Amino acid sequence: MLMTCKATFENMLIRELGLYGWKADTSGAGWVLATVKGPYPDICFAESAGEDPVEITASSANKLTSELVDLFMAGLKDNRVDNPWPFVFNAVGQDASLSKRAKTVQAAWLKKLQKILPRVMRLAREDMTEECAARRGFFVHVTDFTRAFVSRSAKFGGQRRMQMDSKAPSRSYLKIEEAYGILGCQPGKGETVIDLGAAPGGWSYSALKRNARVIAVDNGRLLGTVKNHPGLTHHQENAMAYQPPAGVTCDWLFCDVLDQPDRILNVIFKWVGNRWCRRFIVNLKFGRTDPIPLLAKARDPGTGLAAGCSVLKIRHLYHDREELTLMGSVRT
């Protein structure tokens, strides 16, 4: 399986795979080729996972294009395509010139196939990968100037770049917006959101624009349109010690607090264990803390968050730095 991740986080991905007994065969900037055992689990650091990757080597962009056209044509043998299908051409890592190569090859590949297979190519959709599910299509990951890996089936973590809202008080807004897509739901009109560590208000703003009611808990100041919003109540107190009123269950818990990740995780354990919220989105800033034990702790089916959740997803988001974002639904 060919997995992609953010460049410089390859070792984190390899170590996370080790939690499941999976072995990395080789790796490079932004990618890991692994031998897998059993069903594909919820992987935090992987952005995509291509099944049964075919390695293609070519000395030029033209030769790579021809190889990819031939591979695509061979895959259509005895198969009829009647529905929209996705394709991805991705240059892994952070090399701008490699990205340019991938775009050049993609354009040439499309041009050739549109002449040969106009009906099939009218059904092609670039990057239909937001929904996190396994997809059938044509997924190309260019790893260097002479090599690419191609999969016909791939799974996606749902990470993607979001568009900033100029009215949001901080860029943390991008993380919560990205998390909604991965979790598959978002706050709705009239729902109650408790936002721990709300200041300056990026996550609260995201909930308010969806007409949810927000209880913001932070000793710090809220900024912009959030500060005096009629749908928000600001409790200026310690977010880590805050508890909802007895017998009250909020619809959503948000938590984006700058603190030790183990400490934040323990607070979230308490919220989930006491069923003080129905859903949650929590950001852990691991920095110098090893994130792999944090993942194992959260996912433990007996003592971790997983024990109290009907849904638990953990991602290294596109907009995360040295952070993990946990999303879930609490078991009723």
Short mmCIF file of C-alpha atoms in Angstrom, two decimals:
data_model
loop_
_atom_site.label_atom_id
_atom_site.label_comp_id
_atom_site.label_asym_id
_atom_site.label_seq_id
_atom_site.Cartn_x
_atom_site.Cartn_y
_atom_site.Cartn_z
CA MET A 1 0.00 0.00 0.00
CA LEU A 2 1.34 3.45 -0.94
CA MET A 3 0.53 6.02 1.73
CA THR A 4 1.06 9.76 1.48
CA CYS A 5 1.54 12.22 4.32
CA LYS A 6 2.93 15.66 5.01
CA ALA A 7 6.63 15.91 4.27
CA THR A 8 8.80 15.45 7.41
CA PHE A 9 6.09 13.34 9.08
CA GLU A 10 7.02 10.08 7.33
CA ASN A 11 8.58 8.61 10.48
CA MET A 12 5.45 9.41 12.47
CA LEU A 13 3.37 7.55 9.88
CA ILE A 14 5.75 4.57 9.93
CA ARG A 15 5.60 4.38 13.72
CA GLU A 16 1.81 4.69 13.69
CA LEU A 17 1.59 1.80 11.24
CA GLY A 18 3.68 -0.20 13.70
CA LEU A 19 0.82 0.05 16.21
CA TYR A 20 -1.12 -2.26 13.87
CA GLY A 21 1.78 -4.57 13.09
CA TRP A 22 2.28 -3.06 9.63
CA LYS A 23 5.78 -2.77 8.20
CA ALA A 24 7.16 0.03 6.06
CA ASP A 25 9.17 -1.35 3.13
CA THR A 26 10.55 1.95 1.87
CA SER A 27 9.77 5.66 2.14
CA GLY A 28 10.61 9.09 0.80
CA ALA A 29 9.57 12.70 1.25
CA GLY A 30 5.82 12.59 1.84
CA TRP A 31 5.25 8.88 1.16
CA VAL A 32 5.57 5.42 2.69
CA LEU A 33 5.27 2.06 0.92
CA ALA A 34 4.01 -0.50 3.43
CA THR A 35 3.11 -4.15 3.69
CA VAL A 36 -0.36 -4.33 5.23
CA LYS A 37 -2.04 -6.99 7.33
CA GLY A 38 -5.79 -7.12 7.79
CA PRO A 39 -8.36 -4.37 7.19
CA TYR A 40 -7.30 -0.75 6.82
CA PRO A 41 -7.68 1.06 10.17
CA ASP A 42 -8.26 4.75 10.85
CA ILE A 43 -4.77 6.17 10.23
CA CYS A 44 -3.99 9.63 11.58
CA PHE A 45 -0.91 10.67 9.64
CA ALA A 46 -1.89 9.22 6.23
CA GLU A 47 -3.62 11.55 3.78
CA SER A 48 -4.21 8.80 1.24
CA ALA A 49 -3.58 5.08 0.88
CA GLY A 50 -3.37 3.54 -2.59
CA GLU A 51 -4.00 -0.18 -2.82
CA ASP A 52 -1.74 -2.50 -4.84
CA PRO A 53 0.42 0.32 -6.23
CA VAL A 54 2.13 -0.20 -9.58
CA GLU A 55 5.57 1.39 -9.83
CA ILE A 56 6.36 3.14 -13.09
CA THR A 57 9.79 4.47 -14.01
CA ALA A 58 10.48 6.73 -16.97
CA SER A 59 13.35 8.99 -17.97
CA SER A 60 11.19 11.87 -19.23
CA ALA A 61 7.77 13.46 -18.83
CA ASN A 62 6.75 12.23 -22.29
CA LYS A 63 7.71 8.65 -21.50
CA LEU A 64 5.94 8.80 -18.14
CA THR A 65 2.81 10.09 -19.87
CA SER A 66 2.90 7.23 -22.38
CA GLU A 67 3.36 4.65 -19.62
CA LEU A 68 0.39 6.07 -17.72
CA VAL A 69 -1.83 6.09 -20.81
CA ASP A 70 -0.95 2.46 -21.51
CA LEU A 71 -1.62 1.47 -17.89
CA PHE A 72 -4.99 3.21 -17.90
CA MET A 73 -6.01 1.57 -21.18
CA ALA A 74 -4.98 -1.85 -19.91
CA GLY A 75 -7.19 -1.40 -16.86
CA LEU A 76 -10.25 -0.78 -19.04
CA LYS A 77 -10.03 -4.16 -20.74
CA ASP A 78 -13.37 -5.98 -20.34
CA ASN A 79 -14.68 -3.12 -18.15
CA ARG A 80 -17.31 -0.57 -19.13
CA VAL A 81 -17.30 2.85 -17.46
CA ASP A 82 -20.74 4.45 -17.08
CA ASN A 83 -20.39 6.54 -13.91
CA PRO A 84 -18.20 9.49 -12.87
CA TRP A 85 -14.79 8.37 -11.63
CA PRO A 86 -11.98 10.25 -9.86
CA PHE A 87 -8.39 10.77 -10.86
CA VAL A 88 -5.52 12.32 -8.90
CA PHE A 89 -2.06 13.38 -9.99
CA ASN A 90 -0.10 14.26 -6.88
CA ALA A 91 3.53 15.25 -6.41
CA VAL A 92 4.44 14.12 -2.93
CA GLY A 93 6.73 16.17 -0.69
CA GLN A 94 7.36 19.89 -1.02
CA ASP A 95 9.33 20.14 -4.27
CA ALA A 96 7.77 22.86 -6.46
CA SER A 97 9.55 21.60 -9.58
CA LEU A 98 8.18 18.08 -8.98
CA SER A 99 4.68 19.55 -8.68
CA LYS A 100 5.22 21.23 -12.04
CA ARG A 101 6.29 17.88 -13.53
CA ALA A 102 3.15 16.18 -12.19
CA LYS A 103 0.92 18.90 -13.67
CA THR A 104 2.67 18.64 -17.03
CA VAL A 105 2.21 14.87 -17.12
CA GLN A 106 -1.42 15.16 -16.03
CA ALA A 107 -2.22 17.65 -18.80
CA ALA A 108 -0.57 15.47 -21.45
CA TRP A 109 -2.28 12.31 -20.12
CA LEU A 110 -5.68 14.00 -20.25
CA LYS A 111 -5.12 15.35 -23.75
CA LYS A 112 -4.17 11.94 -25.14
CA LEU A 113 -7.01 10.06 -23.48
CA GLN A 114 -9.63 12.67 -24.42
CA LYS A 115 -8.83 11.91 -28.06
CA ILE A 116 -8.78 8.13 -27.61
CA LEU A 117 -11.67 7.72 -25.11
CA PRO A 118 -13.85 10.85 -25.24
CA ARG A 119 -16.89 9.24 -23.58
CA VAL A 120 -14.92 7.76 -20.67
CA MET A 121 -12.96 10.97 -20.11
CA ARG A 122 -16.13 13.07 -20.00
CA LEU A 123 -16.94 11.10 -16.84
CA ALA A 124 -13.54 11.87 -15.26
CA ARG A 125 -13.57 14.06 -12.15
CA GLU A 126 -10.39 15.49 -10.71
CA ASP A 127 -9.85 14.80 -7.01
CA MET A 128 -13.21 13.42 -5.80
CA THR A 129 -11.50 12.51 -2.53
CA GLU A 130 -13.14 14.57 0.20
CA GLU A 131 -15.43 11.95 1.66
CA CYS A 132 -12.75 9.71 3.25
CA ALA A 133 -14.18 6.52 1.71
CA ALA A 134 -12.43 4.05 -0.59
CA ARG A 135 -12.75 5.02 -4.24
CA ARG A 136 -12.13 3.33 -7.57
CA GLY A 137 -10.34 5.49 -10.10
CA PHE A 138 -6.82 6.36 -11.27
CA PHE A 139 -4.49 7.69 -8.58
CA VAL A 140 -0.97 8.77 -9.52
CA HIS A 141 1.65 9.79 -6.95
CA VAL A 142 4.83 11.17 -8.47
CA THR A 143 7.64 10.53 -5.97
CA ASP A 144 10.58 11.85 -8.02
CA PHE A 145 11.38 12.88 -11.59
CA THR A 146 11.75 9.30 -12.80
CA ARG A 147 9.19 7.41 -10.72
CA ALA A 148 5.48 7.31 -9.95
CA PHE A 149 3.16 4.90 -8.16
CA VAL A 150 -0.33 4.23 -9.54
CA SER A 151 -3.32 2.67 -7.76
CA ARG A 152 -6.77 1.81 -9.09
CA SER A 153 -8.32 1.92 -5.64
CA ALA A 154 -7.49 4.32 -2.82
CA LYS A 155 -8.70 5.47 0.56
CA PHE A 156 -8.53 9.07 1.70
CA GLY A 157 -8.27 10.64 5.13
CA GLY A 158 -10.32 13.66 4.11
CA GLN A 159 -7.61 16.26 4.74
CA ARG A 160 -7.90 19.25 2.46
CA ARG A 161 -7.09 22.92 2.20
CA MET A 162 -9.89 25.19 3.36
CA GLN A 163 -10.74 28.75 2.38
CA MET A 164 -10.26 31.41 5.03
CA ASP A 165 -13.22 33.58 6.07
CA SER A 166 -12.05 37.17 6.43
CA LYS A 167 -14.43 37.68 9.37
CA ALA A 168 -12.94 34.83 11.42
CA PRO A 169 -10.86 36.11 14.37
CA SER A 170 -8.02 33.62 13.79
CA ARG A 171 -6.70 31.07 11.32
CA SER A 172 -7.63 28.28 13.73
CA TYR A 173 -10.99 28.60 11.97
CA LEU A 174 -9.51 26.58 9.09
CA LYS A 175 -8.90 23.54 11.30
CA ILE A 176 -12.47 23.28 12.59
CA GLU A 177 -13.86 23.74 9.08
CA GLU A 178 -11.63 20.94 7.80
CA ALA A 179 -12.63 18.70 10.72
CA TYR A 180 -16.36 18.95 9.90
CA GLY A 181 -15.78 17.31 6.53
CA ILE A 182 -13.90 14.41 8.07
CA LEU A 183 -16.40 13.83 10.87
CA GLY A 184 -19.26 14.12 8.41
CA CYS A 185 -21.40 16.58 10.38
CA GLN A 186 -21.32 20.09 11.78
CA PRO A 187 -23.16 22.21 14.35
CA GLY A 188 -26.70 23.08 13.34
CA LYS A 189 -29.20 25.81 14.07
CA GLY A 190 -30.14 25.92 17.75
CA GLU A 191 -27.51 23.41 18.87
CA THR A 192 -25.30 24.24 21.84
CA VAL A 193 -21.52 24.36 21.51
CA ILE A 194 -19.17 24.65 24.48
CA ASP A 195 -15.83 26.02 23.26
CA LEU A 196 -12.98 25.43 25.72
CA GLY A 197 -10.07 27.79 25.13
CA ALA A 198 -12.17 29.85 22.76
CA ALA A 199 -10.11 33.05 22.51
CA PRO A 200 -9.72 34.80 20.17
CA GLY A 201 -12.78 33.05 18.71
CA GLY A 202 -11.98 31.21 15.48
CA TRP A 203 -13.85 28.03 16.42
CA SER A 204 -16.71 29.91 18.09
CA TYR A 205 -17.14 31.98 14.94
CA SER A 206 -17.44 28.79 12.88
CA ALA A 207 -20.31 27.58 15.08
CA LEU A 208 -22.03 30.98 15.24
CA LYS A 209 -22.11 31.33 11.44
CA ARG A 210 -24.13 28.08 11.45
CA ASN A 211 -26.61 29.62 13.92
CA ALA A 212 -25.53 27.47 16.85
CA ARG A 213 -25.46 28.83 20.41
CA VAL A 214 -21.96 29.08 21.86
CA ILE A 215 -20.66 29.06 25.42
CA ALA A 216 -17.07 30.30 25.12
CA VAL A 217 -14.81 29.45 28.06
CA ASP A 218 -11.50 31.32 28.21
CA ASN A 219 -9.79 33.88 30.42
CA GLY A 220 -8.60 35.57 27.25
CA ARG A 221 -10.40 38.16 25.14
CA LEU A 222 -12.65 37.36 22.21
CA LEU A 223 -12.16 39.44 19.08
CA GLY A 224 -14.05 40.68 16.06
CA THR A 225 -17.69 39.82 15.44
CA VAL A 226 -17.54 37.04 18.04
CA LYS A 227 -16.98 39.40 20.97
CA ASN A 228 -20.48 40.88 21.13
CA HIS A 229 -22.41 38.24 19.22
CA PRO A 230 -25.93 37.70 20.67
CA GLY A 231 -25.61 33.94 20.25
CA LEU A 232 -22.51 33.70 22.45
CA THR A 233 -22.01 33.66 26.22
CA HIS A 234 -18.45 34.24 27.43
CA HIS A 235 -17.31 32.64 30.70
CA GLN A 236 -13.97 34.17 31.66
CA GLU A 237 -12.58 31.25 33.63
CA ASN A 238 -10.19 28.31 33.39
CA ALA A 239 -11.27 26.21 30.41
CA MET A 240 -9.58 23.09 31.73
CA ALA A 241 -11.59 23.15 34.96
CA TYR A 242 -14.95 24.06 33.43
CA GLN A 243 -17.86 21.64 33.76
CA PRO A 244 -21.39 22.01 32.38
CA PRO A 245 -24.29 22.45 34.82
CA ALA A 246 -25.49 19.22 36.43
CA GLY A 247 -27.72 17.18 34.14
CA VAL A 248 -26.85 19.22 31.04
CA THR A 249 -25.45 17.61 27.88
CA CYS A 250 -24.23 19.95 25.16
CA ASP A 251 -24.46 19.06 21.49
CA TRP A 252 -20.82 19.86 20.77
CA LEU A 253 -17.57 20.22 22.69
CA PHE A 254 -14.80 22.21 21.03
CA CYS A 255 -11.34 22.34 22.61
CA ASP A 256 -8.31 24.12 21.15
CA VAL A 257 -6.24 24.81 24.26
CA LEU A 258 -2.49 25.40 24.34
CA ASP A 259 -1.51 22.93 27.08
CA GLN A 260 0.16 19.56 27.57
CA PRO A 261 -1.61 17.08 25.27
CA ASP A 262 -1.84 14.40 27.97
CA ARG A 263 -3.61 16.86 30.24
CA ILE A 264 -6.07 17.86 27.54
CA LEU A 265 -6.70 14.22 26.67
CA ASN A 266 -7.55 13.48 30.31
CA VAL A 267 -10.04 16.37 30.32
CA ILE A 268 -11.70 15.00 27.19
CA PHE A 269 -11.83 11.52 28.75
CA LYS A 270 -13.87 13.07 31.56
CA TRP A 271 -16.26 14.83 29.18
CA VAL A 272 -16.83 11.69 27.13
CA GLY A 273 -17.01 9.38 30.15
CA ASN A 274 -19.64 11.58 31.82
CA ARG A 275 -21.49 12.09 28.52
CA TRP A 276 -21.39 15.85 28.93
CA CYS A 277 -21.35 16.23 25.13
CA ARG A 278 -22.77 14.39 22.13
CA ARG A 279 -19.97 15.20 19.71
CA PHE A 280 -16.51 16.71 20.05
CA ILE A 281 -13.65 18.20 18.07
CA VAL A 282 -10.41 18.55 20.01
CA ASN A 283 -6.94 19.71 18.99
CA LEU A 284 -3.83 18.33 20.72
CA LYS A 285 -0.60 20.27 20.25
CA PHE A 286 2.08 17.63 20.68
CA GLY A 287 5.20 19.70 19.94
CA ARG A 288 8.05 17.82 21.64
CA THR A 289 5.67 15.19 23.05
CA ASP A 290 5.72 11.87 21.20
CA PRO A 291 2.30 11.67 19.47
CA ILE A 292 2.33 7.88 18.98
CA PRO A 293 1.58 7.04 22.65
CA LEU A 294 -1.15 9.70 22.52
CA LEU A 295 -2.74 7.89 19.58
CA ALA A 296 -2.51 4.54 21.35
CA LYS A 297 -4.02 6.01 24.52
CA ALA A 298 -6.94 7.63 22.69
CA ARG A 299 -7.69 4.55 20.58
CA ASP A 300 -7.50 1.97 23.37
CA PRO A 301 -10.82 0.09 23.11
CA GLY A 302 -10.93 -0.59 26.84
CA THR A 303 -9.67 2.57 28.52
CA GLY A 304 -9.35 5.18 25.77
CA LEU A 305 -11.75 7.55 24.06
CA ALA A 306 -12.73 4.71 21.75
CA ALA A 307 -14.45 2.97 24.68
CA GLY A 308 -16.96 5.79 25.02
CA CYS A 309 -17.42 6.68 21.36
CA SER A 310 -19.59 5.33 18.57
CA VAL A 311 -17.34 7.25 16.15
CA LEU A 312 -13.72 8.29 16.70
CA LYS A 313 -11.47 9.77 14.03
CA ILE A 314 -8.01 11.21 14.59
CA ARG A 315 -6.22 13.17 11.88
CA HIS A 316 -3.12 15.17 11.19
CA LEU A 317 -5.05 17.82 9.30
CA TYR A 318 -3.85 19.80 6.32
CA HIS A 319 -4.05 22.86 8.58
CA ASP A 320 -2.42 21.15 11.59
CA ARG A 321 1.23 21.75 12.37
CA GLU A 322 2.65 19.64 15.20
CA GLU A 323 -0.91 18.83 16.19
CA LEU A 324 -3.51 16.07 16.16
CA THR A 325 -7.23 16.68 15.79
CA LEU A 326 -9.67 14.26 17.43
CA MET A 327 -13.29 14.08 16.27
CA GLY A 328 -16.05 11.84 17.50
CA SER A 329 -19.58 11.02 18.56
CA VAL A 330 -20.19 9.90 22.14
CA ARG A 331 -21.86 6.54 22.67
CA THR A 332 -25.39 6.88 24.09
#
